XYZ file of C-alpha atoms in Angstrom:
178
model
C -17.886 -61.274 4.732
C -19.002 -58.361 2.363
C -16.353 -55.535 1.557
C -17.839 -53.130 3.314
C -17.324 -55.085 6.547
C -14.413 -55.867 5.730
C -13.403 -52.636 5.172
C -15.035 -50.951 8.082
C -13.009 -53.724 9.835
C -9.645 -52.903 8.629
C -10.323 -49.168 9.424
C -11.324 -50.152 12.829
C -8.244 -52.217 13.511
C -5.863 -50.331 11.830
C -7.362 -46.751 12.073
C -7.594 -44.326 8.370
C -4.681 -41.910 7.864
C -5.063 -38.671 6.094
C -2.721 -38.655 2.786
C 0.476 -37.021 3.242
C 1.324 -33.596 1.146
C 4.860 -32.596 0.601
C 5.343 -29.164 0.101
C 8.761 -28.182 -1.967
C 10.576 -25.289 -0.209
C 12.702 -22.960 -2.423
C 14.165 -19.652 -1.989
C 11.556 -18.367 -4.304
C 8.567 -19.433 -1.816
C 10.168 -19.611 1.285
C 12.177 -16.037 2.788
C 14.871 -16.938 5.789
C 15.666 -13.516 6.756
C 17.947 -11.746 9.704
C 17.833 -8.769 11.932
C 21.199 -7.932 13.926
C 21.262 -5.083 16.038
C 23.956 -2.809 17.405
C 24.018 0.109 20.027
C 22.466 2.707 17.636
C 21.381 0.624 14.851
C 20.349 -2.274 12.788
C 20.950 -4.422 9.646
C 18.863 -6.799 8.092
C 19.415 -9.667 5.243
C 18.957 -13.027 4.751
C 19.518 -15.796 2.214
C 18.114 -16.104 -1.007
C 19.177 -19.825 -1.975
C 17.159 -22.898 -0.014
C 16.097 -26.356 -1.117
C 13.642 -28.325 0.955
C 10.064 -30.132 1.671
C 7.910 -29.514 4.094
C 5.198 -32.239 5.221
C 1.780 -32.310 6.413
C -0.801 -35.495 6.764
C -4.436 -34.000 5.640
C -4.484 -30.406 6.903
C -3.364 -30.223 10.280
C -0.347 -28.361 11.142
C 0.429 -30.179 14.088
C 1.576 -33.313 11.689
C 4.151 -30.576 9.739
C 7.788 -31.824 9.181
C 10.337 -29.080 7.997
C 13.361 -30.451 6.484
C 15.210 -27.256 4.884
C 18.807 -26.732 3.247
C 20.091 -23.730 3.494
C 23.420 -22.169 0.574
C 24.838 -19.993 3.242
C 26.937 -18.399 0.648
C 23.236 -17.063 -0.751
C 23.458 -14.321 2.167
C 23.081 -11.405 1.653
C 22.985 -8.069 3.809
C 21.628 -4.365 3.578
C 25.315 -3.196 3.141
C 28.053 -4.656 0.565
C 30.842 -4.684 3.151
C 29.030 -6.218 5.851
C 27.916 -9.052 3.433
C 31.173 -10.243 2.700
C 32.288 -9.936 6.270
C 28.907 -12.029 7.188
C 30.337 -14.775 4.638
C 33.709 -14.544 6.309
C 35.180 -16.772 9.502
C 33.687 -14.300 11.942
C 30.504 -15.188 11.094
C 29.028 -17.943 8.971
C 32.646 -19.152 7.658
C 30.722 -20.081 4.217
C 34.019 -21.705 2.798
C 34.133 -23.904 5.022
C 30.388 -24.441 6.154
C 28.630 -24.024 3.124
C 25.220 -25.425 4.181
C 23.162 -24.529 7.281
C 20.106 -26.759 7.823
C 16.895 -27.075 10.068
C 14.554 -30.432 10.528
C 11.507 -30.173 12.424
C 11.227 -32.918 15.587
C 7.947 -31.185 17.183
C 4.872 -29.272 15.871
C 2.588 -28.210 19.080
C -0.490 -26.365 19.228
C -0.636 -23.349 21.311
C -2.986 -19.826 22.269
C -0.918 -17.923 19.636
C -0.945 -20.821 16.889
C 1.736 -23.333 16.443
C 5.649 -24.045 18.088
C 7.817 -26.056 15.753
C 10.658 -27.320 17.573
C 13.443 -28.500 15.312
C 17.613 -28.910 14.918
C 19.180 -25.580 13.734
C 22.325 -26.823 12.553
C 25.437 -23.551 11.869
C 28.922 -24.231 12.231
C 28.562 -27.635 12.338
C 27.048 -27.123 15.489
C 23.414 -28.188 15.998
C 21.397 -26.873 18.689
C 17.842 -27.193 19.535
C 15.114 -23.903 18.545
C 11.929 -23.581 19.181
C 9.620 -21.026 16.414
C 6.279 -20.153 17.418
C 4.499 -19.431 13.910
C 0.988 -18.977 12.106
C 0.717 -22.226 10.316
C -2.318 -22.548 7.557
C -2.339 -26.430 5.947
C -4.727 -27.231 2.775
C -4.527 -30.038 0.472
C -2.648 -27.576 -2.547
C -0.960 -24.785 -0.204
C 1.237 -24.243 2.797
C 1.589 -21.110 4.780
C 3.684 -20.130 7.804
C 5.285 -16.904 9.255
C 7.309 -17.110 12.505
C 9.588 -14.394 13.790
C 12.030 -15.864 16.968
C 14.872 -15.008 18.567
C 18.715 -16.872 18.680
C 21.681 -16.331 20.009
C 24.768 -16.377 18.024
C 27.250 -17.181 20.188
C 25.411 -20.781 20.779
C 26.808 -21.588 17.358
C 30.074 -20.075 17.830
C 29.694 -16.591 16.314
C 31.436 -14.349 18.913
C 32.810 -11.617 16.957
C 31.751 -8.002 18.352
C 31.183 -8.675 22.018
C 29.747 -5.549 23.312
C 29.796 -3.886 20.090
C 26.870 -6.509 18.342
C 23.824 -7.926 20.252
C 24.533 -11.383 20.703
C 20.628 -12.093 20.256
C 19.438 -12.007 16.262
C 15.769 -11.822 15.175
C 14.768 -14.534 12.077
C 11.606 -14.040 10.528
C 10.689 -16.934 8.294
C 7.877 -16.772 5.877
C 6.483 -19.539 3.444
C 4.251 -19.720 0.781
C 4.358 -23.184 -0.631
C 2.137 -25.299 -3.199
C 1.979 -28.678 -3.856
């Protein structure tokens, strides 16, 4: 049998798969960024330290696996005080949770562009969020930007009742390259 046939026949049988890309994620080309509200006002931050890959076979988003690591004492906040009280027990308890992470399970295609469903995992708690998010795949570059809402009290941060919005915007916004 030639080698062509042969390999027309392997590709046949066992199908071709697109190469696999793994994009590093850092906190200087990915942004994880909050927005908590209050009656009467706002405050925004985020984190600045990360450490992660994201995947994608060829360049179709739907094949995207997120696996992120997140220094939750990298936090930071419009306003010094409310930083360290972000850091402290009330909140993110960084002492003793030091890490926050998310890992992808689910990348759909939709009207808007893309929902990645994935394990948010704060507290020690890990709970189930789905992003929707503009996704863009090429063989040397990765871009997404999603902005979602959570609640905080599903992880445990119940501090403020009535005086905080339980529900917190995260905007997240990558810029990768192989």
């Amino acid at each position: 049998m030639s080698r062509v046939l042969l390999a027309g026949a392997f590709a046949m049988l066992f199908g071709t798969q697109a190469s696999a890309t793994d994009f590093p994620l850092t906190g200087s080309n990915t942004k994880v960024e909050f927005v908590g509200t209050k009656p009467g006002g706002k405050h925004t931050g985020g984190f600045s330290n990360l450490d992660g890959k994201a995947t994608v076979e060829g360049t179709e988003p739907v094949s995207l696996k997120i696996d992120v690591t997140i220094d939750t004492d990298s936090l930071y906040s419009d306003d010094t005080k409310l930083t360290a009280h972000l850091k402290a027990p009330d909140f993110f308890s960084v002492k003793d949770y030091p890490k926050a992470t998310f890992k992808s399970t689910k990348v759909e295609k939709t009207a808007a562009g893309y929902a990645i469903t994935g394990d948010l995992t704060l507290l020690g708690k890990t709970k189930g969020v789905t992003m929707p998010a503009t996704v863009t795949a090429g063989a040397d570059a990765l871009t997404l930007k999603s902005e979602f809402r959570i609640n905080k009290t599903d992880w445990g941060m119940t501090y403020g009742k009535g005086k905080i919005d339980d529900e917190v915007t995260l905007k997240v916004s990558v810029t990768a390259k192989k």
